Short mmCIF file of C-alpha atoms in Angstrom, two decimals:
data_model
loop_
_atom_site.label_atom_id
_atom_site.label_comp_id
_atom_site.label_asym_id
_atom_site.label_seq_id
_atom_site.Cartn_x
_atom_site.Cartn_y
_atom_site.Cartn_z
CA MET P 1 -175.22 80.83 -2.22
CA SER P 2 -178.45 78.86 -2.04
CA GLN P 3 -178.96 75.01 -2.01
CA GLN P 4 -179.90 74.53 -5.39
CA VAL P 5 -177.80 73.11 -8.18
CA THR P 6 -177.38 75.86 -10.61
CA GLU P 7 -175.76 76.14 -13.91
CA GLN P 8 -173.91 79.93 -12.75
CA VAL P 9 -170.00 79.60 -12.32
CA ARG P 10 -168.53 80.81 -9.50
CA GLY P 11 -165.12 82.00 -9.33
CA HIS P 12 -162.60 83.38 -6.97
CA TYR P 13 -162.53 86.04 -4.13
CA ILE P 14 -159.90 88.57 -4.79
CA GLY P 15 -159.50 92.05 -3.17
CA GLY P 16 -163.15 92.46 -1.88
CA GLU P 17 -164.05 91.59 -4.90
CA TRP P 18 -165.64 88.43 -6.71
CA THR P 19 -163.46 87.94 -9.96
CA ASP P 20 -163.79 86.41 -13.02
CA GLY P 21 -160.66 83.83 -13.87
CA GLY P 22 -162.03 82.75 -17.80
CA GLY P 23 -160.33 80.13 -17.73
CA GLU P 24 -160.94 75.71 -17.41
CA THR P 25 -164.36 75.63 -14.57
CA PHE P 26 -164.59 72.11 -12.53
CA GLU P 27 -167.63 71.28 -10.53
CA SER P 28 -168.75 69.82 -7.39
CA GLU P 29 -170.00 66.63 -6.69
CA ASN P 30 -172.21 65.39 -3.85
CA PRO P 31 -170.72 61.79 -3.44
CA ALA P 32 -173.98 59.97 -1.92
CA THR P 33 -175.94 60.59 -5.08
CA GLY P 34 -172.91 61.28 -8.20
CA GLU P 35 -174.86 65.13 -8.75
CA THR P 36 -173.24 68.05 -9.29
CA LEU P 37 -173.85 70.70 -7.02
CA ALA P 38 -171.80 73.73 -8.88
CA THR P 39 -169.14 74.78 -11.35
CA PHE P 40 -166.63 76.80 -10.32
CA GLU P 41 -163.51 78.77 -11.96
CA ARG P 42 -160.12 76.97 -11.64
CA GLY P 43 -158.08 79.28 -10.33
CA THR P 44 -154.74 79.71 -12.90
CA GLU P 45 -150.87 81.11 -11.74
CA ALA P 46 -152.00 84.50 -11.99
CA ASP P 47 -155.21 84.27 -10.11
CA VAL P 48 -153.24 83.35 -7.73
CA ASP P 49 -150.25 86.21 -8.81
CA ALA P 50 -153.58 88.81 -8.27
CA ALA P 51 -154.71 87.22 -4.59
CA LEU P 52 -150.96 87.25 -3.11
CA GLU P 53 -150.26 91.32 -4.89
CA ALA P 54 -153.94 91.57 -2.88
CA ALA P 55 -152.83 90.94 0.60
CA GLU P 56 -149.36 91.86 0.32
CA GLU P 57 -150.90 96.14 -0.20
CA ALA P 58 -153.79 95.80 2.29
CA PHE P 59 -150.65 94.39 5.36
CA GLU P 60 -150.23 97.25 6.34
CA GLU P 61 -153.29 98.99 7.25
CA TRP P 62 -154.77 95.80 8.59
CA ARG P 63 -151.86 94.92 11.41
CA ASP P 64 -151.77 99.00 11.63
CA LEU P 65 -155.52 97.77 13.73
CA SER P 66 -155.67 96.81 16.88
CA TYR P 67 -156.23 93.11 17.99
CA ILE P 68 -159.73 94.03 18.99
CA ASP P 69 -161.42 96.29 15.95
CA ARG P 70 -159.48 93.38 13.77
CA ALA P 71 -161.41 90.51 16.20
CA GLU P 72 -164.92 92.59 14.82
CA TYR P 73 -164.55 91.87 11.90
CA LEU P 74 -164.54 87.88 13.08
CA TRP P 75 -167.77 87.89 15.40
CA ASP P 76 -169.69 88.74 12.49
CA ILE P 77 -168.41 85.73 10.76
CA TYR P 78 -169.47 83.91 14.05
CA HIS P 79 -172.83 85.21 14.61
CA GLU P 80 -173.72 84.21 10.84
CA LEU P 81 -171.78 80.51 11.50
CA ARG P 82 -174.47 80.29 14.90
CA ASP P 83 -177.42 81.81 12.59
CA ARG P 84 -176.82 79.20 9.61
CA HIS P 85 -175.62 76.24 11.56
CA GLU P 86 -178.39 73.97 10.00
CA GLU P 87 -178.33 75.01 6.56
CA LEU P 88 -174.36 74.91 6.06
CA GLY P 89 -174.26 71.23 8.65
CA GLU P 90 -176.81 70.19 5.36
CA ILE P 91 -174.14 72.19 2.03
CA VAL P 92 -171.23 70.36 4.13
CA SER P 93 -172.84 66.84 4.38
CA LYS P 94 -174.02 67.34 0.90
CA GLU P 95 -170.85 68.49 -0.89
CA CYS P 96 -168.23 65.62 1.14
CA GLY P 97 -170.24 63.21 2.56
CA LYS P 98 -170.21 62.97 6.55
CA GLU P 99 -173.65 62.22 7.78
CA ILE P 100 -175.84 64.95 8.98
CA SER P 101 -174.82 65.34 12.63
CA GLU P 102 -170.91 65.15 11.22
CA GLY P 103 -172.29 67.82 8.87
CA LYS P 104 -173.69 70.27 11.64
CA ALA P 105 -170.37 69.39 14.29
CA ASP P 106 -168.50 70.72 11.67
CA VAL P 107 -169.23 73.94 11.43
CA THR P 108 -169.95 74.35 15.22
CA GLU P 109 -166.49 73.53 15.48
CA ALA P 110 -165.99 76.24 12.56
CA TRP P 111 -167.78 79.30 15.56
CA HIS P 112 -166.17 77.97 18.47
CA MET P 113 -162.27 78.35 16.28
CA VAL P 114 -164.14 82.01 15.60
CA GLU P 115 -165.16 82.63 19.08
CA TRP P 116 -161.84 81.22 20.68
CA ALA P 117 -159.44 83.33 17.82
CA ALA P 118 -161.75 86.62 18.42
CA GLY P 119 -161.99 86.15 22.16
CA ASN P 120 -158.42 85.37 22.51
CA ALA P 121 -157.78 89.47 21.02
CA ARG P 122 -159.24 90.37 24.23
CA HIS P 123 -156.25 88.52 26.33
CA PRO P 124 -153.16 89.22 28.37
CA HIS P 125 -150.15 88.84 24.74
CA GLY P 126 -146.77 88.94 25.58
CA ASP P 127 -144.58 88.56 28.11
CA VAL P 128 -142.60 90.71 30.94
CA VAL P 129 -139.24 88.93 31.22
CA PRO P 130 -137.19 89.84 34.46
CA SER P 131 -133.43 91.16 33.45
CA GLU P 132 -130.16 90.87 35.00
CA VAL P 133 -129.92 94.70 35.53
CA ALA P 134 -132.81 96.57 37.62
CA GLY P 135 -132.73 99.54 35.58
CA LYS P 136 -133.82 97.36 32.74
CA ASP P 137 -137.39 96.96 31.55
CA SER P 138 -138.02 93.80 29.06
CA TYR P 139 -140.93 92.37 27.64
CA MET P 140 -141.37 89.29 24.66
CA ARG P 141 -143.74 91.21 21.67
CA ARG P 142 -145.43 89.30 19.03
CA LYS P 143 -145.41 90.65 15.41
CA PRO P 144 -147.69 88.90 12.25
CA ARG P 145 -145.44 87.50 10.09
CA GLY P 146 -147.26 89.60 6.67
CA VAL P 147 -149.90 87.32 3.79
CA VAL P 148 -149.78 83.47 5.31
CA GLY P 149 -150.98 81.19 2.39
CA CYS P 150 -153.97 78.60 3.87
CA ILE P 151 -154.27 74.67 2.56
CA THR P 152 -156.98 73.20 3.55
CA PRO P 153 -158.19 69.70 2.58
CA TRP P 154 -162.01 68.30 1.82
CA ASN P 155 -163.31 66.50 5.37
CA PHE P 156 -163.50 69.28 7.70
CA PRO P 157 -164.62 71.86 4.65
CA VAL P 158 -166.12 74.54 7.51
CA ALA P 159 -163.84 73.69 10.69
CA ILE P 160 -159.66 73.42 9.91
CA PRO P 161 -160.41 76.42 7.39
CA PHE P 162 -161.46 78.46 10.53
CA TRP P 163 -158.38 76.80 12.93
CA HIS P 164 -155.73 78.54 10.08
CA MET P 165 -157.58 81.80 9.16
CA ALA P 166 -159.35 83.13 12.43
CA ILE P 167 -155.80 83.34 14.55
CA ALA P 168 -154.01 84.96 11.04
CA LEU P 169 -156.23 87.22 10.33
CA VAL P 170 -156.53 88.82 13.96
CA GLU P 171 -152.56 87.88 15.05
CA GLY P 172 -152.70 90.73 12.19
CA ASN P 173 -152.16 88.69 8.61
CA THR P 174 -153.11 88.67 5.29
CA VAL P 175 -154.79 85.30 3.65
CA VAL P 176 -154.76 83.50 0.85
CA TRP P 177 -156.34 80.62 1.05
CA LYS P 178 -157.04 77.19 -1.46
CA PRO P 179 -159.97 75.57 -0.45
CA ALA P 180 -159.89 71.69 -1.70
CA GLU P 181 -161.57 70.64 -5.17
CA GLN P 182 -163.75 68.30 -3.17
CA THR P 183 -165.29 71.33 -1.24
CA PRO P 184 -165.24 74.11 -3.58
CA TRP P 185 -169.52 75.34 -2.87
CA CYS P 186 -167.91 75.35 1.33
CA GLY P 187 -164.97 77.71 0.16
CA HIS P 188 -167.18 80.07 -1.75
CA VAL P 189 -170.16 80.67 1.71
CA ILE P 190 -167.44 81.15 3.92
CA ALA P 191 -165.70 83.22 1.17
CA GLU P 192 -169.73 85.46 0.91
CA MET P 193 -169.01 85.10 4.81
CA MET P 194 -166.25 87.15 4.52
CA ASP P 195 -167.19 89.47 1.91
CA ASP P 196 -170.69 90.46 4.74
CA ALA P 197 -168.57 91.45 7.13
CA GLY P 198 -167.26 93.33 5.60
CA VAL P 199 -163.96 91.71 5.47
CA PRO P 200 -161.43 95.14 3.92
CA GLU P 201 -160.36 95.23 0.48
CA GLY P 202 -157.59 92.15 0.39
CA VAL P 203 -157.09 91.13 4.01
CA PHE P 204 -158.81 87.63 2.92
CA ASN P 205 -158.27 86.51 -0.78
CA MET P 206 -159.90 82.78 -1.86
CA ILE P 207 -158.67 81.24 -5.31
CA GLN P 208 -160.77 77.75 -6.12
CA GLY P 209 -158.80 75.20 -7.79
CA PHE P 210 -156.16 72.16 -7.76
CA GLY P 211 -153.08 71.50 -6.55
CA ASP P 212 -150.94 73.78 -8.90
CA ALA P 213 -153.17 76.50 -7.89
CA GLY P 214 -152.01 75.55 -4.20
CA GLU P 215 -148.61 74.81 -5.22
CA ALA P 216 -148.35 78.76 -6.33
CA ILE P 217 -149.22 80.27 -3.13
CA THR P 218 -147.57 77.82 -0.95
CA ASP P 219 -143.90 78.50 -3.28
CA ASP P 220 -144.09 82.15 -4.02
CA GLU P 221 -141.48 84.53 -1.81
CA ARG P 222 -144.26 86.89 -0.96
CA VAL P 223 -145.80 84.30 2.25
CA ASP P 224 -144.58 84.18 4.76
CA THR P 225 -146.43 81.79 6.88
CA VAL P 226 -147.91 78.40 5.07
CA LEU P 227 -150.27 77.03 7.39
CA PHE P 228 -151.25 72.94 5.39
CA THR P 229 -153.41 70.22 6.73
CA GLY P 230 -154.16 67.68 3.87
CA SER P 231 -152.20 64.10 3.35
CA ALA P 232 -148.32 63.23 3.60
CA ALA P 233 -146.56 63.25 0.75
CA VAL P 234 -147.92 66.97 -0.18
CA GLY P 235 -147.23 68.85 3.33
CA HIS P 236 -143.93 66.91 2.77
CA GLU P 237 -143.53 68.90 -0.20
CA ILE P 238 -144.79 71.98 1.26
CA ALA P 239 -142.24 71.58 3.85
CA GLY P 240 -139.18 70.82 1.74
CA LYS P 241 -139.37 73.64 -0.31
CA VAL P 242 -140.07 75.94 3.03
CA GLY P 243 -137.91 74.87 4.52
CA GLY P 244 -135.04 76.05 2.73
CA GLU P 245 -136.17 79.62 1.99
CA PRO P 246 -134.48 81.50 5.45
CA GLY P 247 -137.33 83.64 6.40
CA LYS P 248 -140.07 81.36 5.50
CA LEU P 249 -142.29 78.98 8.22
CA ALA P 250 -144.50 76.34 7.67
CA ALA P 251 -146.52 73.70 10.13
CA CYS P 252 -148.06 71.53 8.95
CA GLU P 253 -150.79 68.40 10.17
CA MET P 254 -151.02 65.52 7.36
CA GLY P 255 -151.96 61.91 8.52
CA GLY P 256 -152.12 59.10 10.44
CA LYS P 257 -151.77 55.31 11.21
CA ASN P 258 -153.64 55.57 13.66
CA GLY P 259 -153.71 53.14 17.09
CA ILE P 260 -155.73 51.59 19.58
CA VAL P 261 -154.79 49.84 22.84
CA VAL P 262 -157.05 47.88 24.41
CA THR P 263 -155.22 46.02 27.17
CA GLU P 264 -156.50 43.43 28.95
CA LYS P 265 -157.37 46.10 32.33
CA ALA P 266 -160.24 47.29 29.66
CA ASP P 267 -163.96 47.78 30.11
CA MET P 268 -164.66 45.96 26.57
CA ASP P 269 -168.36 48.22 26.96
CA THR P 270 -166.04 51.41 25.82
CA ALA P 271 -163.50 49.29 24.05
CA VAL P 272 -165.45 48.09 21.14
CA HIS P 273 -167.83 51.36 21.21
CA ALA P 274 -163.74 54.10 21.29
CA ALA P 275 -163.11 50.76 17.95
CA ILE P 276 -166.38 51.87 16.28
CA MET P 277 -166.54 55.26 16.69
CA SER P 278 -162.09 55.52 15.96
CA SER P 279 -162.27 53.34 12.63
CA PHE P 280 -166.01 54.10 10.93
CA LYS P 281 -167.28 57.69 11.87
CA THR P 282 -167.09 60.06 8.70
CA THR P 283 -166.22 56.28 6.44
CA GLY P 284 -162.47 55.95 7.95
CA GLN P 285 -161.38 59.63 5.94
CA ARG P 286 -160.32 61.62 9.39
CA CYS P 287 -156.41 62.25 9.83
CA VAL P 288 -157.36 60.90 13.53
CA SER P 289 -159.63 57.43 12.17
CA SER P 290 -157.70 54.26 13.55
CA GLU P 291 -157.20 51.54 11.42
CA ARG P 292 -155.02 49.03 13.91
CA LEU P 293 -156.69 47.48 17.31
CA ILE P 294 -153.85 46.50 19.17
CA VAL P 295 -155.42 44.07 21.52
CA HIS P 296 -154.43 41.96 24.55
CA GLU P 297 -154.74 38.01 24.10
CA ASP P 298 -156.69 37.95 27.52
CA VAL P 299 -159.08 39.71 26.21
CA TYR P 300 -158.47 39.89 21.75
CA ASP P 301 -161.01 37.03 21.31
CA GLU P 302 -164.30 38.84 23.16
CA PHE P 303 -163.45 42.07 21.40
CA LYS P 304 -162.89 40.63 17.93
CA ASP P 305 -166.77 39.02 18.16
CA ARG P 306 -168.20 42.25 18.95
CA PHE P 307 -165.91 44.68 17.43
CA VAL P 308 -166.79 42.23 14.03
CA ASP P 309 -170.96 42.12 15.54
CA VAL P 310 -171.23 45.78 14.69
CA ALA P 311 -169.26 47.05 12.03
CA GLU P 312 -171.14 43.89 9.46
CA ASP P 313 -174.31 45.85 11.54
CA ILE P 314 -172.66 49.02 9.94
CA SER P 315 -175.31 51.48 8.76
CA VAL P 316 -174.59 53.35 5.45
CA GLY P 317 -176.65 55.17 4.22
CA ASP P 318 -178.32 58.36 2.83
CA PRO P 319 -175.61 61.34 5.08
CA LEU P 320 -178.19 63.86 5.42
CA GLU P 321 -180.84 60.05 7.61
CA GLU P 322 -179.94 60.81 11.08
CA ASP P 323 -180.01 57.15 10.96
CA THR P 324 -176.27 56.76 9.01
CA PHE P 325 -173.16 56.41 10.30
CA MET P 326 -171.29 55.37 7.27
CA GLY P 327 -172.19 58.08 4.63
CA PRO P 328 -169.56 57.55 1.38
CA ALA P 329 -166.74 58.10 -0.24
CA ILE P 330 -165.97 61.01 -1.78
CA GLU P 331 -164.84 60.51 -4.94
CA ALA P 332 -164.15 56.88 -7.23
CA ASP P 333 -160.39 57.82 -7.14
CA HIS P 334 -160.73 57.53 -3.76
CA VAL P 335 -162.86 54.27 -3.87
CA GLU P 336 -160.70 52.70 -5.91
CA LYS P 337 -157.64 53.93 -4.03
CA ILE P 338 -159.22 52.28 -1.23
CA ARG P 339 -159.76 48.51 -2.44
CA ARG P 340 -156.10 48.65 -3.42
CA HIS P 341 -155.34 49.04 0.71
CA ASN P 342 -157.76 45.78 1.33
CA ASP P 343 -156.69 43.84 -1.64
CA LEU P 344 -153.07 44.81 -0.39
CA ALA P 345 -153.97 43.33 2.43
CA ARG P 346 -154.95 40.07 1.16
CA GLU P 347 -151.84 39.37 -0.69
CA GLU P 348 -149.92 40.42 3.19
CA GLY P 349 -151.61 36.81 4.43
CA ALA P 350 -154.75 39.30 6.66
CA THR P 351 -157.71 36.89 7.22
CA VAL P 352 -160.42 38.90 6.23
CA LEU P 353 -162.88 39.15 8.81
CA VAL P 354 -165.89 41.57 7.40
CA ASP P 355 -165.57 42.68 3.33
CA ARG P 356 -168.48 45.48 3.25
CA PHE P 357 -166.44 47.07 0.92
CA GLU P 358 -169.07 45.93 -2.19
CA LEU P 359 -172.17 46.73 -0.42
CA GLU P 360 -175.09 44.30 -1.48
CA ASP P 361 -177.44 45.82 -4.01
CA GLN P 362 -180.80 46.46 -0.71
CA GLU P 363 -177.15 47.90 1.72
CA ILE P 364 -177.18 51.49 -1.18
CA PRO P 365 -179.27 54.16 0.37
CA GLU P 366 -183.12 54.16 -1.28
CA GLY P 367 -182.56 55.96 -4.63
CA HIS P 368 -178.73 55.40 -5.73
CA GLU P 369 -179.03 51.54 -6.00
CA ASP P 370 -178.51 52.12 -9.73
CA GLY P 371 -176.28 50.05 -10.96
CA ALA P 372 -172.15 49.94 -10.26
CA ALA P 373 -169.97 51.40 -12.14
CA THR P 374 -167.22 48.79 -13.63
CA ALA P 375 -162.69 49.74 -12.25
CA ALA P 376 -160.99 49.30 -16.04
CA ASP P 377 -160.15 45.64 -16.43
CA GLY P 378 -163.69 45.67 -16.12
CA GLU P 379 -164.58 44.30 -12.21
CA ARG P 380 -167.39 46.33 -10.26
CA SER P 381 -165.73 48.47 -8.20
CA GLY P 382 -167.27 49.79 -4.87
CA SER P 383 -168.26 52.99 -6.78
CA TYR P 384 -172.16 53.36 -7.99
CA ALA P 385 -173.18 55.02 -10.57
CA ASN P 386 -174.70 57.69 -8.57
CA GLY P 387 -172.67 57.80 -5.31
CA HIS P 388 -169.33 56.08 -4.10
CA TRP P 389 -170.25 53.79 -1.65
CA VAL P 390 -167.84 51.08 0.42
CA GLY P 391 -168.55 49.21 4.13
CA PRO P 392 -166.51 48.14 6.31
CA PHE P 393 -163.39 46.73 6.39
CA VAL P 394 -161.90 43.82 8.71
CA TYR P 395 -159.06 41.83 9.17
CA GLU P 396 -156.88 40.14 11.81
CA ILE P 397 -153.36 39.52 11.06
CA ASP P 398 -150.36 38.15 13.06
CA TYR P 399 -147.74 41.59 14.00
CA GLU P 400 -144.75 42.03 11.67
CA PRO P 401 -142.65 45.39 11.91
CA ASP P 402 -142.59 44.86 8.06
CA LEU P 403 -145.48 44.94 6.67
CA ARG P 404 -147.27 47.36 4.47
CA CYS P 405 -150.47 47.19 5.12
CA LEU P 406 -149.61 48.20 9.26
CA ASN P 407 -147.33 51.22 7.57
CA GLU P 408 -149.06 52.52 4.70
CA GLU P 409 -152.22 55.42 5.43
CA CYS P 410 -155.85 54.28 4.31
CA PHE P 411 -158.01 56.54 4.70
CA GLY P 412 -160.83 54.75 4.72
CA PRO P 413 -163.24 52.36 6.83
CA HIS P 414 -159.82 49.59 7.40
CA VAL P 415 -158.98 48.36 10.11
CA ALA P 416 -155.99 45.57 11.57
CA LEU P 417 -156.85 44.00 14.59
CA LEU P 418 -153.67 42.08 15.86
CA GLU P 419 -152.91 40.60 18.97
CA TYR P 420 -150.29 41.19 21.52
CA ALA P 421 -148.88 39.33 25.15
CA GLY P 422 -146.93 40.77 27.26
CA ASP P 423 -146.93 44.18 29.03
CA VAL P 424 -148.68 47.42 28.26
CA GLU P 425 -145.23 48.61 26.97
CA ASP P 426 -145.00 45.76 24.48
CA ALA P 427 -148.65 46.82 22.91
CA VAL P 428 -147.61 50.61 22.81
CA GLU P 429 -143.94 49.18 20.97
CA ILE P 430 -146.12 47.87 18.85
CA HIS P 431 -148.62 50.99 18.67
CA ASN P 432 -145.25 53.26 17.42
CA ASP P 433 -144.03 50.50 15.02
CA THR P 434 -145.27 53.06 12.28
CA PRO P 435 -143.49 55.94 9.82
CA TYR P 436 -146.79 58.17 11.03
CA GLY P 437 -147.14 59.85 14.93
CA LEU P 438 -150.97 62.10 15.47
CA ALA P 439 -153.02 60.11 17.05
CA GLY P 440 -153.20 56.95 20.32
CA ALA P 441 -156.12 55.43 21.93
CA ILE P 442 -155.18 53.80 25.50
CA ILE P 443 -158.72 51.96 27.09
CA SER P 444 -158.07 50.52 30.13
CA GLU P 445 -159.19 50.55 33.86
CA ASP P 446 -156.00 50.70 34.88
CA TYR P 447 -154.13 54.55 35.65
CA ARG P 448 -151.05 53.29 35.57
CA GLN P 449 -151.27 51.35 31.41
CA LEU P 450 -153.33 55.10 31.44
CA ASN P 451 -149.96 57.24 32.43
CA TYR P 452 -147.88 54.64 30.09
CA PHE P 453 -149.44 55.37 27.00
CA ARG P 454 -148.93 59.27 27.89
CA ASP P 455 -145.71 59.39 28.43
CA HIS P 456 -144.09 56.71 25.75
CA ALA P 457 -146.75 56.86 22.66
CA GLU P 458 -145.34 58.91 20.18
CA VAL P 459 -148.02 61.06 19.20
CA GLY P 460 -150.07 64.53 19.23
CA LEU P 461 -153.31 63.38 20.85
CA ALA P 462 -153.30 61.27 22.96
CA TYR P 463 -156.67 59.88 24.01
CA ALA P 464 -156.97 57.35 26.96
CA ASN P 465 -160.90 55.72 27.12
CA LEU P 466 -162.06 57.28 24.53
CA PRO P 467 -162.80 57.20 20.72
CA CYS P 468 -159.26 57.77 19.14
CA ILE P 469 -161.50 60.90 16.39
CA GLY P 470 -162.39 64.86 18.30
CA ALA P 471 -160.68 68.34 17.81
CA GLU P 472 -161.90 70.45 20.92
CA VAL P 473 -161.11 73.55 19.41
CA GLN P 474 -158.51 75.00 22.53
CA LEU P 475 -156.31 72.58 22.59
CA PRO P 476 -152.94 71.80 19.97
CA PHE P 477 -153.82 69.63 16.37
CA GLY P 478 -150.70 67.66 14.99
CA GLY P 479 -148.46 65.06 15.09
CA VAL P 480 -144.93 64.05 15.57
CA LYS P 481 -142.55 62.19 13.08
CA LYS P 482 -145.22 61.75 9.00
CA SER P 483 -147.53 63.28 10.76
CA GLY P 484 -146.79 66.89 10.72
CA ASN P 485 -144.65 69.34 11.61
CA GLY P 486 -146.35 71.92 13.50
CA TYR P 487 -150.52 72.29 14.86
CA PRO P 488 -152.00 75.20 12.93
CA SER P 489 -154.51 75.60 15.39
CA ALA P 490 -155.09 77.69 19.02
CA ARG P 491 -152.28 78.79 20.22
CA GLU P 492 -149.99 77.08 18.80
CA ALA P 493 -150.22 78.23 15.25
CA ILE P 494 -150.76 82.13 16.54
CA GLU P 495 -146.04 80.72 16.65
CA ALA P 496 -146.41 79.97 13.06
CA VAL P 497 -148.40 83.49 11.88
CA THR P 498 -145.86 86.04 14.42
CA GLU P 499 -142.74 86.88 14.91
CA ARG P 500 -141.75 87.03 18.16
CA THR P 501 -138.95 90.15 19.44
CA ALA P 502 -137.86 90.36 22.02
CA TRP P 503 -137.78 94.20 23.64
CA THR P 504 -135.37 95.61 26.41
CA MET P 505 -135.60 98.99 27.49
CA ASN P 506 -133.09 100.71 29.06
CA ASN P 507 -134.82 103.37 32.57
CA ALA P 508 -131.15 104.06 34.28
CA ASP P 509 -129.29 107.05 33.22
CA GLU P 510 -126.07 105.83 32.69
CA ILE P 511 -125.49 101.82 30.64
CA GLU P 512 -125.65 98.46 32.29
CA MET P 513 -124.80 95.88 31.42
CA ALA P 514 -125.73 91.84 32.16
CA GLN P 515 -123.09 89.09 32.65
CA GLY P 516 -120.96 91.74 33.94
CA LEU P 517 -120.02 92.94 31.28
CA SER P 518 -118.51 96.66 31.02
CA ALA P 519 -119.84 99.26 30.19
CA ASP P 520 -116.79 101.68 29.98
CA ILE P 521 -115.67 103.51 26.79
CA LYS P 522 -111.95 103.11 26.56
CA THR P 523 -109.64 106.00 24.51
CA SER P 524 -106.32 105.33 23.99
CA GLU P 525 -106.96 109.73 25.69
CA ASP P 526 -107.27 106.84 28.93
#
């Protein structure tokens, strides 16, 4: 697909064919410029029904292939991802606003996941389990569940789809996928790759559209597993519905109110660097972005001064320029959400240290500064006519467990500084005092403090002397509490897309049972 804006309306990919739904359309927008990138068909229930029918019909033939034969299709996609790294990285940055190194990293992460999933096809599968009875062999075997529905977010529009789909496909499932409505161009490119690789008809299907299309996928009885990455509200709704359907599974990775603990034993260079990366990379629009910095009183003033100095100067700009650190927010509605969170912090007593929400005209990238949009009340909203620009918002506030600003996810460059006294146990207690439990980090040169955080932080992803971001595909990715009920990546995703069968075979001439159970057949004649 060309990177040039065109007037062609792009449809869905169903049963090995590009289809025209013939209904409503929607546009992909460049969040840095407001430019329309392309127009797409909006999926309907009829489109979803056709995709699910195709996936169901293709399942038996696909599952009968060997792991290695299924993986061969993915190796073609792996090479295309690598060959088109620069081009696809630019598409990611254009469509979701991530600065260019992040756009490219998104593509790199995708080929890493495909490499892992395809390579895993040649690794040992299943387990030999000892039996109490010498004449028996026992095994654990896995079988594909069937049709997998995949719902993925806009902030990692190439990587996360392959987290879900590469594993589901290699394990023998068929897929119906809905990309995020904010990044349909990336979704279209992935579907083109599947088509180019010759994936058999119906094995992979893509429906463009909004939440109603995603709901039609996840609610359908033909879907055996749902893999979801996105907001907590949607994820909990999916998990609640699927949990009530016998035999159906959902693995949902959701948001967080992630924290970084900076102890009195921290190296300040590492602490500031890690906190800036965690707070402002991807404009704070990562599920693992840190919105709470929990800092010991002995180092609080130094950390605050240094963090604020950097936050005031963070480069906000054109995501295609290599000297940009923060690009735009994804869309106008999200800019308004960030504004509401900033206002909430003020209402709850925050002392604002950095407020760059409404950037100065000279801070807007050249060519993107043609006037500010206005909110419904006539005030400047922070969203510009040619893009959705916001800057860092940093505040300090006295810790209280019931503050909404410390418990509700903003998903933007919105960061609270919290001072604590006492030991690492006190810091971890504050860290855990949130309904979420996705990611967290600790900065310390004391290994006992590091290990305490490792063992007691209520998170699925924990980091030491690192930013509270970063995923390697061979590791599970997901959280606890409100942040998730599964890990839809790497080895853990295999659990969600396969069924385990305990297979026991008797090799002896006689039947002998475990636990001393008698195998004698007794009749009345005895």
